[in-house]
PDB file of C-alpha atoms in Angstrom:
ATOM      1  CA  UNK A  13     -69.288 -77.687 -20.727  1.00  0.00           C
ATOM      2  CA  UNK A  14     -66.837 -78.622 -18.042  1.00  0.00           C
ATOM      3  CA  UNK A  15     -66.420 -81.946 -20.192  1.00  0.00           C
ATOM      4  CA  UNK A  16     -69.612 -83.664 -17.023  1.00  0.00           C
ATOM      5  CA  UNK A  17     -72.442 -83.543 -18.014  1.00  0.00           C
ATOM      6  CA  UNK A  18     -76.286 -84.227 -16.487  1.00  0.00           C
ATOM      7  CA  UNK A  19     -79.099 -84.305 -17.693  1.00  0.00           C
ATOM      8  CA  UNK A  20     -81.631 -83.076 -17.810  1.00  0.00           C
ATOM      9  CA  UNK A  21     -81.578 -79.265 -16.200  1.00  0.00           C
ATOM     10  CA  UNK A  22     -84.963 -78.459 -14.056  1.00  0.00           C
ATOM     11  CA  UNK A  23     -87.125 -81.206 -12.802  1.00  0.00           C
ATOM     12  CA  UNK A  24     -90.610 -80.961 -11.207  1.00  0.00           C
ATOM     13  CA  UNK A  25     -91.683 -84.230 -10.557  1.00  0.00           C
ATOM     14  CA  UNK A  26     -95.216 -85.717  -7.873  1.00  0.00           C
ATOM     15  CA  UNK A  27     -94.084 -86.974  -4.056  1.00  0.00           C
ATOM     16  CA  UNK A  28     -94.789 -90.312  -6.505  1.00  0.00           C
ATOM     17  CA  UNK A  29     -93.305 -89.223  -9.091  1.00  0.00           C
ATOM     18  CA  UNK A  30     -90.243 -91.810 -10.179  1.00  0.00           C
ATOM     19  CA  UNK A  31     -87.481 -90.185 -12.510  1.00  0.00           C
ATOM     20  CA  UNK A  32     -84.353 -90.230 -12.829  1.00  0.00           C
ATOM     21  CA  UNK A  33     -81.183 -87.966 -13.068  1.00  0.00           C
ATOM     22  CA  UNK A  34     -77.984 -88.952 -15.527  1.00  0.00           C
ATOM     23  CA  UNK A  35     -74.312 -87.595 -15.464  1.00  0.00           C
ATOM     24  CA  UNK A  36     -72.257 -88.747 -17.798  1.00  0.00           C
ATOM     25  CA  UNK A  37     -68.240 -88.219 -18.401  1.00  0.00           C
ATOM     26  CA  UNK A  38     -65.355 -88.686 -21.085  1.00  0.00           C
ATOM     27  CA  UNK A  39     -62.617 -87.036 -19.322  1.00  0.00           C
ATOM     28  CA  UNK A  40     -60.969 -90.985 -17.912  1.00  0.00           C
ATOM     29  CA  UNK A  41     -61.678 -90.401 -14.522  1.00  0.00           C
ATOM     30  CA  UNK A  42     -62.377 -93.582 -12.138  1.00  0.00           C
ATOM     31  CA  UNK A  43     -64.416 -91.360  -9.563  1.00  0.00           C
ATOM     32  CA  UNK A  44     -68.466 -90.829  -9.138  1.00  0.00           C
ATOM     33  CA  UNK A  45     -69.805 -88.268  -6.487  1.00  0.00           C
ATOM     34  CA  UNK A  46     -73.688 -87.498  -6.633  1.00  0.00           C
ATOM     35  CA  UNK A  47     -73.680 -84.566  -4.080  1.00  0.00           C
ATOM     36  CA  UNK A  48     -77.100 -82.017  -3.147  1.00  0.00           C
ATOM     37  CA  UNK A  49     -76.626 -78.281  -2.895  1.00  0.00           C
ATOM     38  CA  UNK A  50     -79.945 -75.911  -0.707  1.00  0.00           C
ATOM     39  CA  UNK A  51     -79.884 -72.698  -0.366  1.00  0.00           C
ATOM     40  CA  UNK A  52     -77.278 -71.554   2.445  1.00  0.00           C
ATOM     41  CA  UNK A  53     -76.046 -75.082   3.194  1.00  0.00           C
ATOM     42  CA  UNK A  54     -72.863 -76.625   2.476  1.00  0.00           C
ATOM     43  CA  UNK A  55     -72.878 -79.024  -0.464  1.00  0.00           C
ATOM     44  CA  UNK A  56     -73.935 -82.281   1.218  1.00  0.00           C
ATOM     45  CA  UNK A  57     -72.315 -85.898  -0.197  1.00  0.00           C
ATOM     46  CA  UNK A  58     -75.184 -88.188  -1.399  1.00  0.00           C
ATOM     47  CA  UNK A  59     -72.292 -91.146  -2.760  1.00  0.00           C
ATOM     48  CA  UNK A  60     -69.052 -92.198  -4.290  1.00  0.00           C
ATOM     49  CA  UNK A  61     -68.627 -94.633  -6.811  1.00  0.00           C
ATOM     50  CA  UNK A  62     -64.600 -95.882  -7.211  1.00  0.00           C
ATOM     51  CA  UNK A  63     -64.370 -97.927 -10.736  1.00  0.00           C
ATOM     52  CA  UNK A  64     -67.753 -98.327 -10.700  1.00  0.00           C
ATOM     53  CA  UNK A  65     -68.184 -99.745  -7.274  1.00  0.00           C
ATOM     54  CA  UNK A  66     -69.726 -97.945  -4.520  1.00  0.00           C
ATOM     55  CA  UNK A  67     -67.179 -96.540  -2.060  1.00  0.00           C
ATOM     56  CA  UNK A  68     -69.634 -94.577  -0.029  1.00  0.00           C
ATOM     57  CA  UNK A  69     -73.159 -93.818   1.484  1.00  0.00           C
ATOM     58  CA  UNK A  70     -73.324 -91.173   3.478  1.00  0.00           C
ATOM     59  CA  UNK A  71     -76.813 -91.414   5.168  1.00  0.00           C
ATOM     60  CA  UNK A  72     -79.109 -90.854   1.976  1.00  0.00           C
ATOM     61  CA  UNK A  73     -82.671 -91.980   2.391  1.00  0.00           C
ATOM     62  CA  UNK A  74     -83.336 -95.122   0.231  1.00  0.00           C
ATOM     63  CA  UNK A  75     -85.783 -92.728  -1.467  1.00  0.00           C
ATOM     64  CA  UNK A  76     -82.648 -92.031  -3.878  1.00  0.00           C
ATOM     65  CA  UNK A  77     -80.547 -94.872  -4.970  1.00  0.00           C
ATOM     66  CA  UNK A  78     -77.566 -94.738  -7.311  1.00  0.00           C
ATOM     67  CA  UNK A  79     -76.613 -96.627 -10.427  1.00  0.00           C
ATOM     68  CA  UNK A  80     -73.550 -96.889 -11.699  1.00  0.00           C
ATOM     69  CA  UNK A  81     -73.382 -99.370 -15.192  1.00  0.00           C
ATOM     70  CA  UNK A  82     -69.439 -97.967 -15.856  1.00  0.00           C
ATOM     71  CA  UNK A  83     -67.360 -95.693 -14.707  1.00  0.00           C
ATOM     72  CA  UNK A  84     -68.432 -93.018 -17.577  1.00  0.00           C
ATOM     73  CA  UNK A  85     -72.094 -93.125 -16.598  1.00  0.00           C
ATOM     74  CA  UNK A  86     -73.950 -92.627 -13.046  1.00  0.00           C
ATOM     75  CA  UNK A  87     -77.600 -92.443 -12.727  1.00  0.00           C
ATOM     76  CA  UNK A  88     -80.258 -91.342  -9.582  1.00  0.00           C
ATOM     77  CA  UNK A  89     -83.011 -92.942  -9.011  1.00  0.00           C
ATOM     78  CA  UNK A  90     -86.116 -91.029  -7.769  1.00  0.00           C
ATOM     79  CA  UNK A  91     -88.983 -92.048  -6.192  1.00  0.00           C
ATOM     80  CA  UNK A  92     -91.623 -90.899  -3.557  1.00  0.00           C
ATOM     81  CA  UNK A  93     -89.787 -87.976  -2.459  1.00  0.00           C
ATOM     82  CA  UNK A  94     -90.239 -85.259  -0.311  1.00  0.00           C
ATOM     83  CA  UNK A  95     -90.245 -81.408  -0.748  1.00  0.00           C
ATOM     84  CA  UNK A  96     -87.092 -81.079   1.457  1.00  0.00           C
ATOM     85  CA  UNK A  97     -85.779 -82.543  -1.306  1.00  0.00           C
ATOM     86  CA  UNK A  98     -86.100 -79.762  -3.065  1.00  0.00           C
ATOM     87  CA  UNK A  99     -82.056 -78.377  -4.318  1.00  0.00           C
ATOM     88  CA  UNK A 100     -79.718 -78.131  -7.146  1.00  0.00           C
ATOM     89  CA  UNK A 101     -78.188 -82.237  -7.808  1.00  0.00           C
ATOM     90  CA  UNK A 102     -74.546 -82.241  -9.127  1.00  0.00           C
ATOM     91  CA  UNK A 103     -72.762 -84.283  -9.966  1.00  0.00           C
ATOM     92  CA  UNK A 104     -68.834 -84.022 -10.188  1.00  0.00           C
ATOM     93  CA  UNK A 105     -65.681 -86.440 -10.913  1.00  0.00           C
ATOM     94  CA  UNK A 106     -62.383 -87.013 -10.780  1.00  0.00           C
ATOM     95  CA  UNK A 107     -59.380 -89.317 -11.787  1.00  0.00           C
ATOM     96  CA  UNK A 108     -59.097 -90.053  -8.768  1.00  0.00           C
ATOM     97  CA  UNK A 109     -57.798 -89.184  -4.445  1.00  0.00           C
ATOM     98  CA  UNK A 110     -56.444 -86.116  -4.526  1.00  0.00           C
ATOM     99  CA  UNK A 111     -57.185 -83.896  -7.063  1.00  0.00           C
ATOM    100  CA  UNK A 112     -59.758 -82.121  -7.723  1.00  0.00           C
ATOM    101  CA  UNK A 113     -63.445 -82.422  -8.724  1.00  0.00           C
ATOM    102  CA  UNK A 114     -64.776 -81.541 -12.018  1.00  0.00           C
ATOM    103  CA  UNK A 115     -68.270 -80.869 -11.669  1.00  0.00           C
ATOM    104  CA  UNK A 116     -71.609 -80.961 -13.622  1.00  0.00           C
ATOM    105  CA  UNK A 117     -73.927 -78.191 -14.435  1.00  0.00           C
ATOM    106  CA  UNK A 118     -76.747 -79.913 -11.721  1.00  0.00           C
ATOM    107  CA  UNK A 119     -80.262 -80.574 -12.481  1.00  0.00           C
ATOM    108  CA  UNK A 120     -82.535 -79.154 -10.640  1.00  0.00           C
ATOM    109  CA  UNK A 121     -85.340 -80.170  -8.518  1.00  0.00           C
ATOM    110  CA  UNK A 122     -88.651 -79.529  -8.130  1.00  0.00           C
ATOM    111  CA  UNK A 123     -91.031 -81.660  -5.666  1.00  0.00           C
ATOM    112  CA  UNK A 124     -94.492 -80.754  -5.709  1.00  0.00           C
TER     113      UNK A 124
ATOM    114  CA  UNK B  22     -65.691 -85.297  11.811  1.00  0.00           C
ATOM    115  CA  UNK B  23     -63.936 -83.156   8.742  1.00  0.00           C
ATOM    116  CA  UNK B  24     -65.193 -79.546   8.845  1.00  0.00           C
ATOM    117  CA  UNK B  25     -65.175 -76.271   7.140  1.00  0.00           C
ATOM    118  CA  UNK B  26     -66.625 -73.289   8.100  1.00  0.00           C
ATOM    119  CA  UNK B  27     -66.472 -70.446   5.864  1.00  0.00           C
ATOM    120  CA  UNK B  28     -66.152 -65.999   5.921  1.00  0.00           C
ATOM    121  CA  UNK B  29     -68.252 -63.771   5.145  1.00  0.00           C
ATOM    122  CA  UNK B  30     -71.721 -65.224   4.348  1.00  0.00           C
ATOM    123  CA  UNK B  31     -72.293 -63.128   2.039  1.00  0.00           C
ATOM    124  CA  UNK B  32     -70.193 -60.122   1.237  1.00  0.00           C
ATOM    125  CA  UNK B  33     -71.131 -56.731  -1.620  1.00  0.00           C
ATOM    126  CA  UNK B  34     -68.175 -54.205  -3.172  1.00  0.00           C
ATOM    127  CA  UNK B  35     -67.563 -52.112  -4.974  1.00  0.00           C
ATOM    128  CA  UNK B  36     -65.991 -52.237  -9.000  1.00  0.00           C
ATOM    129  CA  UNK B  37     -62.174 -51.362  -8.309  1.00  0.00           C
ATOM    130  CA  UNK B  38     -62.508 -52.855  -4.814  1.00  0.00           C
ATOM    131  CA  UNK B  39     -60.192 -55.619  -3.433  1.00  0.00           C
ATOM    132  CA  UNK B  40     -61.870 -58.733  -1.036  1.00  0.00           C
ATOM    133  CA  UNK B  41     -60.703 -61.358   0.991  1.00  0.00           C
ATOM    134  CA  UNK B  42     -61.958 -63.934   1.228  1.00  0.00           C
ATOM    135  CA  UNK B  43     -61.642 -66.262   4.276  1.00  0.00           C
ATOM    136  CA  UNK B  44     -61.256 -70.191   4.906  1.00  0.00           C
ATOM    137  CA  UNK B  45     -60.713 -72.608   8.905  1.00  0.00           C
ATOM    138  CA  UNK B  46     -60.687 -76.095   9.183  1.00  0.00           C
ATOM    139  CA  UNK B  47     -61.184 -79.331  11.002  1.00  0.00           C
ATOM    140  CA  UNK B  48     -59.888 -82.109   8.878  1.00  0.00           C
ATOM    141  CA  UNK B  49     -58.234 -85.082  10.846  1.00  0.00           C
ATOM    142  CA  UNK B  50     -54.942 -85.949   8.722  1.00  0.00           C
ATOM    143  CA  UNK B  51     -55.232 -82.573   6.285  1.00  0.00           C
ATOM    144  CA  UNK B  52     -53.643 -83.490   2.237  1.00  0.00           C
ATOM    145  CA  UNK B  53     -55.498 -80.529   0.631  1.00  0.00           C
ATOM    146  CA  UNK B  54     -57.142 -77.530   1.163  1.00  0.00           C
ATOM    147  CA  UNK B  55     -58.909 -75.980  -2.511  1.00  0.00           C
ATOM    148  CA  UNK B  56     -60.917 -73.505  -3.989  1.00  0.00           C
ATOM    149  CA  UNK B  57     -64.101 -73.523  -6.512  1.00  0.00           C
ATOM    150  CA  UNK B  58     -65.998 -70.366  -8.512  1.00  0.00           C
ATOM    151  CA  UNK B  59     -69.894 -71.319  -9.131  1.00  0.00           C
ATOM    152  CA  UNK B  60     -71.565 -68.821 -10.693  1.00  0.00           C
ATOM    153  CA  UNK B  61     -74.405 -70.324 -11.976  1.00  0.00           C
ATOM    154  CA  UNK B  62     -74.714 -73.700 -11.731  1.00  0.00           C
ATOM    155  CA  UNK B  63     -70.992 -75.946 -12.892  1.00  0.00           C
ATOM    156  CA  UNK B  64     -68.602 -74.690  -9.744  1.00  0.00           C
ATOM    157  CA  UNK B  65     -64.528 -74.396 -11.318  1.00  0.00           C
ATOM    158  CA  UNK B  66     -61.795 -74.600 -10.057  1.00  0.00           C
ATOM    159  CA  UNK B  67     -60.021 -72.562  -9.227  1.00  0.00           C
ATOM    160  CA  UNK B  68     -57.032 -73.771  -6.793  1.00  0.00           C
ATOM    161  CA  UNK B  69     -55.265 -76.292  -4.713  1.00  0.00           C
ATOM    162  CA  UNK B  70     -52.912 -75.388  -1.699  1.00  0.00           C
ATOM    163  CA  UNK B  71     -51.010 -78.273   0.099  1.00  0.00           C
ATOM    164  CA  UNK B  72     -48.516 -76.755   1.918  1.00  0.00           C
ATOM    165  CA  UNK B  73     -48.203 -73.892   3.982  1.00  0.00           C
ATOM    166  CA  UNK B  74     -47.267 -70.286   3.252  1.00  0.00           C
ATOM    167  CA  UNK B  75     -46.858 -70.743  -0.665  1.00  0.00           C
ATOM    168  CA  UNK B  76     -49.288 -68.402  -2.151  1.00  0.00           C
ATOM    169  CA  UNK B  77     -51.297 -68.880  -5.589  1.00  0.00           C
ATOM    170  CA  UNK B  78     -52.234 -67.114  -8.381  1.00  0.00           C
ATOM    171  CA  UNK B  79     -54.333 -66.699 -11.043  1.00  0.00           C
ATOM    172  CA  UNK B  80     -54.780 -63.269 -12.450  1.00  0.00           C
ATOM    173  CA  UNK B  81     -56.682 -61.030 -10.105  1.00  0.00           C
ATOM    174  CA  UNK B  82     -57.106 -63.700  -8.106  1.00  0.00           C
ATOM    175  CA  UNK B  83     -54.376 -65.276  -5.505  1.00  0.00           C
ATOM    176  CA  UNK B  84     -54.543 -67.577  -2.422  1.00  0.00           C
ATOM    177  CA  UNK B  85     -52.556 -68.948   0.691  1.00  0.00           C
ATOM    178  CA  UNK B  86     -52.809 -71.518   3.049  1.00  0.00           C
ATOM    179  CA  UNK B  87     -51.673 -71.552   6.726  1.00  0.00           C
ATOM    180  CA  UNK B  88     -51.501 -75.318   7.528  1.00  0.00           C
ATOM    181  CA  UNK B  89     -50.684 -74.089  11.615  1.00  0.00           C
ATOM    182  CA  UNK B  90     -53.493 -71.707  11.913  1.00  0.00           C
ATOM    183  CA  UNK B  91     -56.260 -73.982  10.021  1.00  0.00           C
ATOM    184  CA  UNK B  92     -57.528 -71.699   7.648  1.00  0.00           C
ATOM    185  CA  UNK B  93     -56.827 -70.149   4.254  1.00  0.00           C
ATOM    186  CA  UNK B  94     -57.181 -66.798   1.972  1.00  0.00           C
ATOM    187  CA  UNK B  95     -58.374 -66.267  -1.381  1.00  0.00           C
ATOM    188  CA  UNK B  96     -58.354 -63.173  -2.242  1.00  0.00           C
ATOM    189  CA  UNK B  97     -59.781 -61.183  -5.586  1.00  0.00           C
ATOM    190  CA  UNK B  98     -58.046 -57.707  -6.664  1.00  0.00           C
ATOM    191  CA  UNK B  99     -59.283 -55.713  -8.651  1.00  0.00           C
ATOM    192  CA  UNK B 100     -63.181 -56.651  -9.429  1.00  0.00           C
ATOM    193  CA  UNK B 101     -64.775 -56.122 -11.977  1.00  0.00           C
ATOM    194  CA  UNK B 102     -68.527 -57.439 -11.931  1.00  0.00           C
ATOM    195  CA  UNK B 103     -67.990 -60.994 -13.769  1.00  0.00           C
ATOM    196  CA  UNK B 104     -66.332 -61.387 -10.515  1.00  0.00           C
ATOM    197  CA  UNK B 105     -69.851 -61.570  -8.676  1.00  0.00           C
ATOM    198  CA  UNK B 106     -70.122 -65.254  -7.431  1.00  0.00           C
ATOM    199  CA  UNK B 107     -70.082 -67.922  -4.901  1.00  0.00           C
ATOM    200  CA  UNK B 108     -67.244 -68.741  -3.774  1.00  0.00           C
ATOM    201  CA  UNK B 109     -66.254 -72.469  -2.046  1.00  0.00           C
ATOM    202  CA  UNK B 110     -64.063 -74.190  -0.137  1.00  0.00           C
ATOM    203  CA  UNK B 111     -63.159 -77.483   0.648  1.00  0.00           C
ATOM    204  CA  UNK B 112     -61.457 -80.446   1.962  1.00  0.00           C
ATOM    205  CA  UNK B 113     -59.684 -83.484   1.613  1.00  0.00           C
ATOM    206  CA  UNK B 114     -58.235 -85.876   4.002  1.00  0.00           C
ATOM    207  CA  UNK B 115     -56.094 -88.666   3.569  1.00  0.00           C
ATOM    208  CA  UNK B 116     -58.402 -91.187   5.222  1.00  0.00           C
ATOM    209  CA  UNK B 117     -61.375 -90.104   2.873  1.00  0.00           C
ATOM    210  CA  UNK B 118     -62.092 -90.298  -0.998  1.00  0.00           C
ATOM    211  CA  UNK B 119     -64.041 -87.196  -0.630  1.00  0.00           C
ATOM    212  CA  UNK B 120     -64.082 -83.354  -1.022  1.00  0.00           C
ATOM    213  CA  UNK B 121     -66.087 -82.233   1.851  1.00  0.00           C
ATOM    214  CA  UNK B 122     -67.348 -78.850   1.726  1.00  0.00           C
ATOM    215  CA  UNK B 123     -67.967 -74.980   3.730  1.00  0.00           C
ATOM    216  CA  UNK B 124     -71.264 -72.763   2.854  1.00  0.00           C
ATOM    217  CA  UNK B 125     -69.432 -71.004   0.266  1.00  0.00           C
ATOM    218  CA  UNK B 126     -69.176 -66.636   0.313  1.00  0.00           C
ATOM    219  CA  UNK B 127     -71.667 -64.786  -1.996  1.00  0.00           C
ATOM    220  CA  UNK B 128     -69.748 -62.393  -3.619  1.00  0.00           C
ATOM    221  CA  UNK B 129     -71.374 -59.042  -5.392  1.00  0.00           C
ATOM    222  CA  UNK B 130     -69.541 -57.462  -7.045  1.00  0.00           C
ATOM    223  CA  UNK B 131     -71.560 -53.983  -8.361  1.00  0.00           C
ATOM    224  CA  UNK B 132     -70.760 -51.947 -10.926  1.00  0.00           C
TER     225      UNK B 132
END
């Protein structure tokens, strides 16, 4: 275990469903991130939170909605997704700028 | 916009071989370059490099940065099947608050 826990590990959802991904860290990190990883593509940054405040939204479609209720928890709410949204969604955290990330194991999302 | 290009995209070697993975980058105001290993899902940290010419080493893995030519290499000597993974390179600049990743190199070590 890395110290960053993501649930669920796998998720299959229909295009009309609503679901949420959860990320939790108790490493005392102040920054949390959502990345999307598709086959043979670079990790795509989606959202950045620093001290619970969203500091970056990387032109992500509104069908993805992040929530950060405190510095230890990060959610990604999903609704009316498309098949091309199928990917591995990785959460990461770090102490701050200039430090490396600690990643969670990811949620493998399949949209049918 | 920051950019990271890794080569080769994939590589198959035999146990005992030495491999060199490449990472070139374009960054407005370079802060650091990082290497990660991704075996199943969670990428795990290998190295962070900030200064040119200083080799970082961990067992059979080593890495070096060239800030003039804007690239880094990751060397793995005496490869083992457990080295099979995707190796990710990422950069951070002083202006941002995020890592920008390359597409990765898929390494497969055959026994």
